[in-house]
XYZ file of C-alpha atoms in Angstrom:
372
model
C 63.339 44.585 94.737
C 65.215 47.753 95.716
C 65.079 48.656 99.404
C 63.744 52.175 99.950
C 66.320 54.691 101.078
C 64.376 55.426 104.270
C 63.934 51.791 105.349
C 65.360 51.416 108.891
C 67.468 48.471 109.965
C 65.600 45.301 110.879
C 66.592 42.367 113.059
C 64.193 39.411 113.250
C 64.661 35.812 114.405
C 64.463 33.155 111.720
C 61.044 31.415 111.817
C 62.578 27.970 111.486
C 65.565 28.588 113.784
C 64.907 31.112 116.602
C 68.633 31.135 117.510
C 69.449 32.599 114.082
C 68.978 36.351 113.682
C 68.381 37.740 110.181
C 69.270 41.375 109.522
C 67.896 43.642 106.824
C 67.596 47.292 105.799
C 70.318 49.889 106.066
C 72.854 49.559 108.938
C 74.479 52.971 108.457
C 75.229 56.159 110.385
C 71.885 57.669 109.426
C 70.129 54.912 111.393
C 72.554 54.687 114.347
C 69.814 55.130 116.964
C 67.567 52.574 115.267
C 70.450 50.088 115.149
C 71.063 50.410 118.878
C 67.359 50.085 119.652
C 66.981 47.014 117.450
C 69.944 45.245 119.057
C 68.768 46.011 122.593
C 65.363 44.468 121.900
C 66.769 41.152 120.692
C 66.104 38.040 122.777
C 68.880 36.335 124.709
C 68.485 33.143 122.698
C 70.287 34.543 119.639
C 73.361 32.470 118.829
C 74.179 33.436 115.208
C 73.569 36.365 112.876
C 72.909 36.379 109.130
C 73.530 39.845 107.632
C 73.532 38.748 104.007
C 70.218 40.568 103.404
C 71.530 43.956 104.632
C 71.271 46.518 101.852
C 73.798 49.091 103.121
C 76.502 48.639 105.761
C 79.104 51.083 107.063
C 81.550 51.242 109.968
C 78.836 52.203 112.478
C 76.838 49.073 111.710
C 79.897 46.850 111.895
C 81.015 48.324 115.247
C 77.513 47.937 116.695
C 77.486 44.278 115.692
C 80.966 43.817 117.191
C 79.867 45.262 120.520
C 76.698 43.177 120.489
C 78.756 40.031 119.875
C 81.068 40.917 122.765
C 78.201 41.564 125.178
C 76.505 38.278 124.279
C 79.833 36.399 124.007
C 79.104 35.342 120.444
C 81.730 34.188 117.958
C 81.926 37.111 115.539
C 83.721 35.034 112.918
C 80.546 32.985 112.341
C 78.462 35.998 111.242
C 77.415 35.871 107.582
C 77.793 38.972 105.381
C 77.414 39.774 101.714
C 80.560 39.348 99.632
C 80.815 43.073 98.904
C 80.638 43.818 102.646
C 83.365 41.405 103.755
C 86.288 43.769 103.009
C 84.750 46.506 105.191
C 83.968 44.047 107.983
C 87.533 42.671 107.940
C 89.052 46.184 108.012
C 86.902 47.303 110.956
C 87.580 44.082 112.840
C 91.365 44.505 112.440
C 91.382 47.985 114.011
C 88.806 47.233 116.680
C 90.677 47.820 119.964
C 88.423 45.841 122.254
C 87.968 42.700 120.221
C 88.457 39.550 122.276
C 91.833 37.865 122.071
C 92.031 34.503 120.444
C 92.177 31.697 122.921
C 95.538 30.009 123.172
C 95.492 26.348 122.393
C 96.989 23.939 124.898
C 98.031 20.347 124.692
C 100.840 18.354 123.155
C 99.921 19.132 119.541
C 99.749 22.881 120.164
C 103.078 22.845 122.048
C 104.670 20.873 119.225
C 103.326 23.363 116.686
C 104.739 26.319 118.642
C 108.080 24.529 118.877
C 108.070 23.999 115.127
C 107.313 27.664 114.440
C 110.086 28.723 116.841
C 112.612 26.438 115.137
C 111.566 27.758 111.745
C 111.913 31.387 112.887
C 115.344 30.704 114.397
C 116.519 28.968 111.229
C 115.456 31.996 109.197
C 117.376 34.277 111.562
C 120.495 32.135 111.146
C 120.200 32.160 107.340
C 119.650 35.925 107.371
C 122.702 36.466 109.605
C 124.955 34.319 107.407
C 123.682 36.079 104.271
C 124.243 39.477 105.878
C 127.767 38.423 106.860
C 128.518 37.521 103.259
C 127.073 40.773 101.950
C 129.055 42.809 104.466
C 132.330 41.035 103.645
C 131.793 41.519 99.903
C 131.100 45.220 100.319
C 133.978 45.588 102.771
C 136.260 44.094 100.128
C 134.809 46.529 97.591
C 135.585 49.380 99.973
C 139.176 48.186 100.304
C 139.540 48.146 96.518
C 137.896 51.557 96.228
C 138.907 53.591 99.324
C 136.700 56.503 98.260
C 133.717 54.545 99.565
C 135.149 54.497 103.082
C 133.346 56.848 105.508
C 136.174 58.032 107.758
C 134.175 60.642 109.694
C 131.364 58.219 110.468
C 133.826 55.521 111.516
C 135.675 57.865 113.906
C 132.351 58.965 115.375
C 131.298 55.386 116.066
C 134.733 54.543 117.458
C 134.240 57.309 120.011
C 130.752 56.074 120.922
C 131.688 52.399 121.010
C 135.130 52.646 122.602
C 135.960 55.877 124.356
C 132.568 56.353 126.005
C 132.579 52.752 127.271
C 136.027 52.850 128.922
C 134.849 53.919 132.428
C 132.120 51.264 132.576
C 134.342 48.467 131.265
C 137.216 49.384 133.593
C 135.011 49.680 136.689
C 133.147 46.404 136.188
C 136.326 44.519 135.301
C 138.064 45.859 138.395
C 135.174 44.737 140.599
C 134.944 41.296 138.991
C 138.695 40.833 139.415
C 138.352 41.711 143.093
C 135.462 39.277 143.531
C 137.395 36.439 141.870
C 140.359 37.125 144.143
C 138.129 37.075 147.254
C 136.417 33.820 146.300
C 139.648 32.135 145.289
C 141.382 33.192 148.491
C 138.628 31.723 150.668
C 139.006 28.307 149.035
C 142.804 28.317 148.664
C 143.326 29.457 152.262
C 142.126 26.043 153.465
C 145.128 24.493 151.707
C 147.622 27.196 152.662
C 147.903 28.242 149.017
C 146.631 31.805 149.113
C 149.480 32.931 146.862
C 147.924 31.008 143.986
C 145.244 33.713 143.813
C 147.710 35.505 141.545
C 147.553 32.736 138.938
C 143.781 32.403 139.297
C 143.061 36.056 138.578
C 145.733 36.403 135.908
C 144.764 33.363 133.841
C 141.015 33.932 134.278
C 141.147 37.505 133.044
C 143.701 37.041 130.301
C 141.968 34.009 128.769
C 138.262 34.487 129.484
C 136.867 37.200 131.681
C 138.529 40.205 130.052
C 137.174 39.621 126.565
C 133.912 38.023 127.737
C 132.950 40.869 130.079
C 133.792 43.442 127.439
C 131.789 41.637 124.761
C 128.733 41.222 127.012
C 128.830 44.885 128.013
C 129.060 45.989 124.393
C 126.338 43.535 123.411
C 123.974 45.269 125.809
C 125.251 48.782 125.197
C 126.327 48.950 121.566
C 124.220 46.332 119.790
C 121.044 47.845 121.203
C 122.205 51.338 120.192
C 122.943 50.193 116.636
C 119.540 48.540 116.333
C 117.678 51.535 117.743
C 119.553 54.033 115.549
C 119.109 52.144 112.292
C 115.578 51.068 113.221
C 114.571 54.682 113.786
C 115.996 55.561 110.376
C 113.999 52.741 108.794
C 110.778 53.876 110.484
C 111.358 57.445 109.250
C 112.078 56.095 105.739
C 115.589 57.532 105.784
C 117.038 54.219 104.603
C 114.648 54.290 101.619
C 115.831 57.820 100.901
C 119.442 56.611 100.933
C 118.592 53.957 98.341
C 116.685 56.537 96.276
C 119.830 58.678 96.146
C 121.701 55.710 94.674
C 123.722 55.036 97.828
C 124.191 51.719 99.602
C 122.915 51.549 103.211
C 125.514 48.883 104.016
C 128.333 51.242 102.987
C 126.873 54.144 104.967
C 125.404 52.459 108.047
C 126.907 49.009 108.542
C 130.572 49.068 107.529
C 131.548 52.114 109.674
C 129.940 50.510 112.733
C 131.534 47.112 112.130
C 134.991 48.620 111.572
C 134.631 50.744 114.716
C 133.846 47.619 116.739
C 136.675 45.635 115.161
C 139.119 48.360 116.201
C 137.765 49.270 119.629
C 136.733 45.916 121.116
C 140.345 44.597 121.286
C 141.429 47.871 122.912
C 138.601 47.670 125.438
C 139.507 44.041 126.084
C 143.075 45.099 126.889
C 141.760 47.750 129.299
C 139.466 45.159 130.916
C 142.417 42.799 131.410
C 144.460 45.518 133.103
C 141.541 46.551 135.302
C 140.835 42.944 136.344
C 144.471 42.346 137.216
C 144.477 45.587 139.180
C 141.398 44.419 141.079
C 143.154 41.185 142.063
C 146.254 43.148 143.045
C 144.200 45.449 145.267
C 142.553 42.549 147.095
C 145.903 40.839 147.513
C 147.474 43.981 148.942
C 144.666 45.090 151.272
C 142.988 41.827 152.314
C 145.334 38.887 151.705
C 148.568 40.384 153.062
C 150.334 39.896 149.736
C 152.571 42.933 149.136
C 152.199 44.513 145.696
C 155.861 43.784 144.933
C 155.407 40.079 145.717
C 152.129 39.983 143.766
C 153.703 41.558 140.681
C 156.796 39.351 140.926
C 154.656 36.215 141.126
C 152.532 37.399 138.219
C 155.651 38.134 136.167
C 157.027 34.656 136.853
C 153.852 32.679 136.179
C 152.091 34.684 133.466
C 152.433 33.279 129.945
C 152.004 35.195 126.721
C 149.741 32.520 125.249
C 146.967 33.315 127.729
C 146.971 36.944 126.603
C 146.979 35.989 122.903
C 144.113 33.529 123.354
C 141.978 36.199 124.989
C 142.786 38.825 122.382
C 142.183 36.425 119.487
C 138.494 36.170 120.412
C 137.899 39.931 120.432
C 137.559 40.427 116.630
C 135.095 37.515 116.381
C 132.916 38.953 119.145
C 133.104 42.404 117.566
C 131.913 41.019 114.235
C 129.009 39.197 115.903
C 127.901 42.268 117.855
C 128.131 44.613 114.884
C 126.391 42.343 112.386
C 123.477 41.405 114.638
C 122.950 44.976 115.827
C 122.856 46.349 112.269
C 120.824 43.458 110.818
C 118.106 43.736 113.464
C 117.914 47.474 112.821
C 117.461 46.984 109.079
C 114.683 44.434 109.756
C 112.502 46.947 111.625
C 109.022 47.105 110.077
C 108.453 50.832 110.626
C 106.608 50.997 113.952
C 107.785 51.899 117.441
C 106.800 48.438 118.663
C 108.969 46.843 115.980
C 111.953 48.978 117.039
C 111.557 47.798 120.633
C 111.170 44.159 119.664
C 114.198 44.207 117.368
C 116.315 46.002 119.988
C 115.472 43.334 122.559
C 116.158 40.604 120.011
C 119.569 42.034 119.114
C 120.691 42.139 122.762
C 119.508 38.591 123.444
C 121.069 37.188 120.270
C 124.427 38.898 120.724
C 124.841 37.886 124.366
C 123.811 34.297 123.596
C 126.133 33.973 120.588
C 129.052 35.580 122.424
C 128.755 33.071 125.281
C 128.303 30.140 122.876
C 131.350 31.110 120.803
C 133.417 31.695 123.943
C 132.508 28.253 125.266
C 133.369 26.625 121.932
C 136.691 28.478 121.807
C 137.542 27.481 125.380
C 136.881 23.812 124.629
C 138.876 23.970 121.404
C 141.884 25.659 123.047
C 141.737 23.099 125.859
C 141.884 20.190 123.416
C 144.713 21.916 121.554
C 146.569 22.128 124.899
C 147.039 25.877 124.543
């Protein structure tokens, strides 16, 4: 039987089960006041709602039922609706701002499940990074074979942003770290009357490890995040889709210039960091350790070996490739929202810093076993 158009919404307890509430009539905007009145008059014993007999349902009715469920602390997912109403109910529930958060499960099984999901997500990130590395190398080789694809202006622009603008920060922090290492080393070596060995400590530490590592970590926080934010903003504004529509390759336009700029500038910044760190050790030796600059430089000239410098510089291109690839990949994986841009930017910084330290540790162990 067809429900009359003027029939108001009804809400009556089930005769056989008083805890079950059966709804009927039209739960629409036209009857908004009647809906509110009917829900306020319901007894406190209601524990479930059956809305399968509702003739018409719109967003007002769904939101009223959501608020009623929240006030009575009822599980909204147990409400029964007609099949043709379920799509509307699901859509309203998804955009409902005040819906209760799902309770987090605790216990060994839940922790194991979260661990499994984390491992799966990390494995996907690794596969995506390796695939992106292969794609970038292939298209870099294509650019070498066809130089017309190379974006010189864009590359120079990124070289300025990545390298020139970072020189003051890299030099200052390296100088301060070199001074700190000299201070700490002098305090320990002074007990043995070997303060002069501070020269070797600072020189070897900065040439082999600290110069390239400090530079890579600074660029991981400064440059990788900038790459992700720039490309992510382009993705959210659909500029990357427009590039593809024009028949152009986003990797050629956005990725390769940034990677090349890093490959060129990170070794140069590493060299500047090495000089600044050595200068910091020299300053501490001259002003605090009573080591004249001439004696400091003479000792450094006698004890410094070229292999330490080459080992440090050899790691710079690897770190540059890691920083550039992760920064660009995370930017291209943005989903189009501001929240996604922020999440991917944070992820790129964390991943680059972690991988840089891991690769540096592996390289240090390998060079040690090779007796270099």
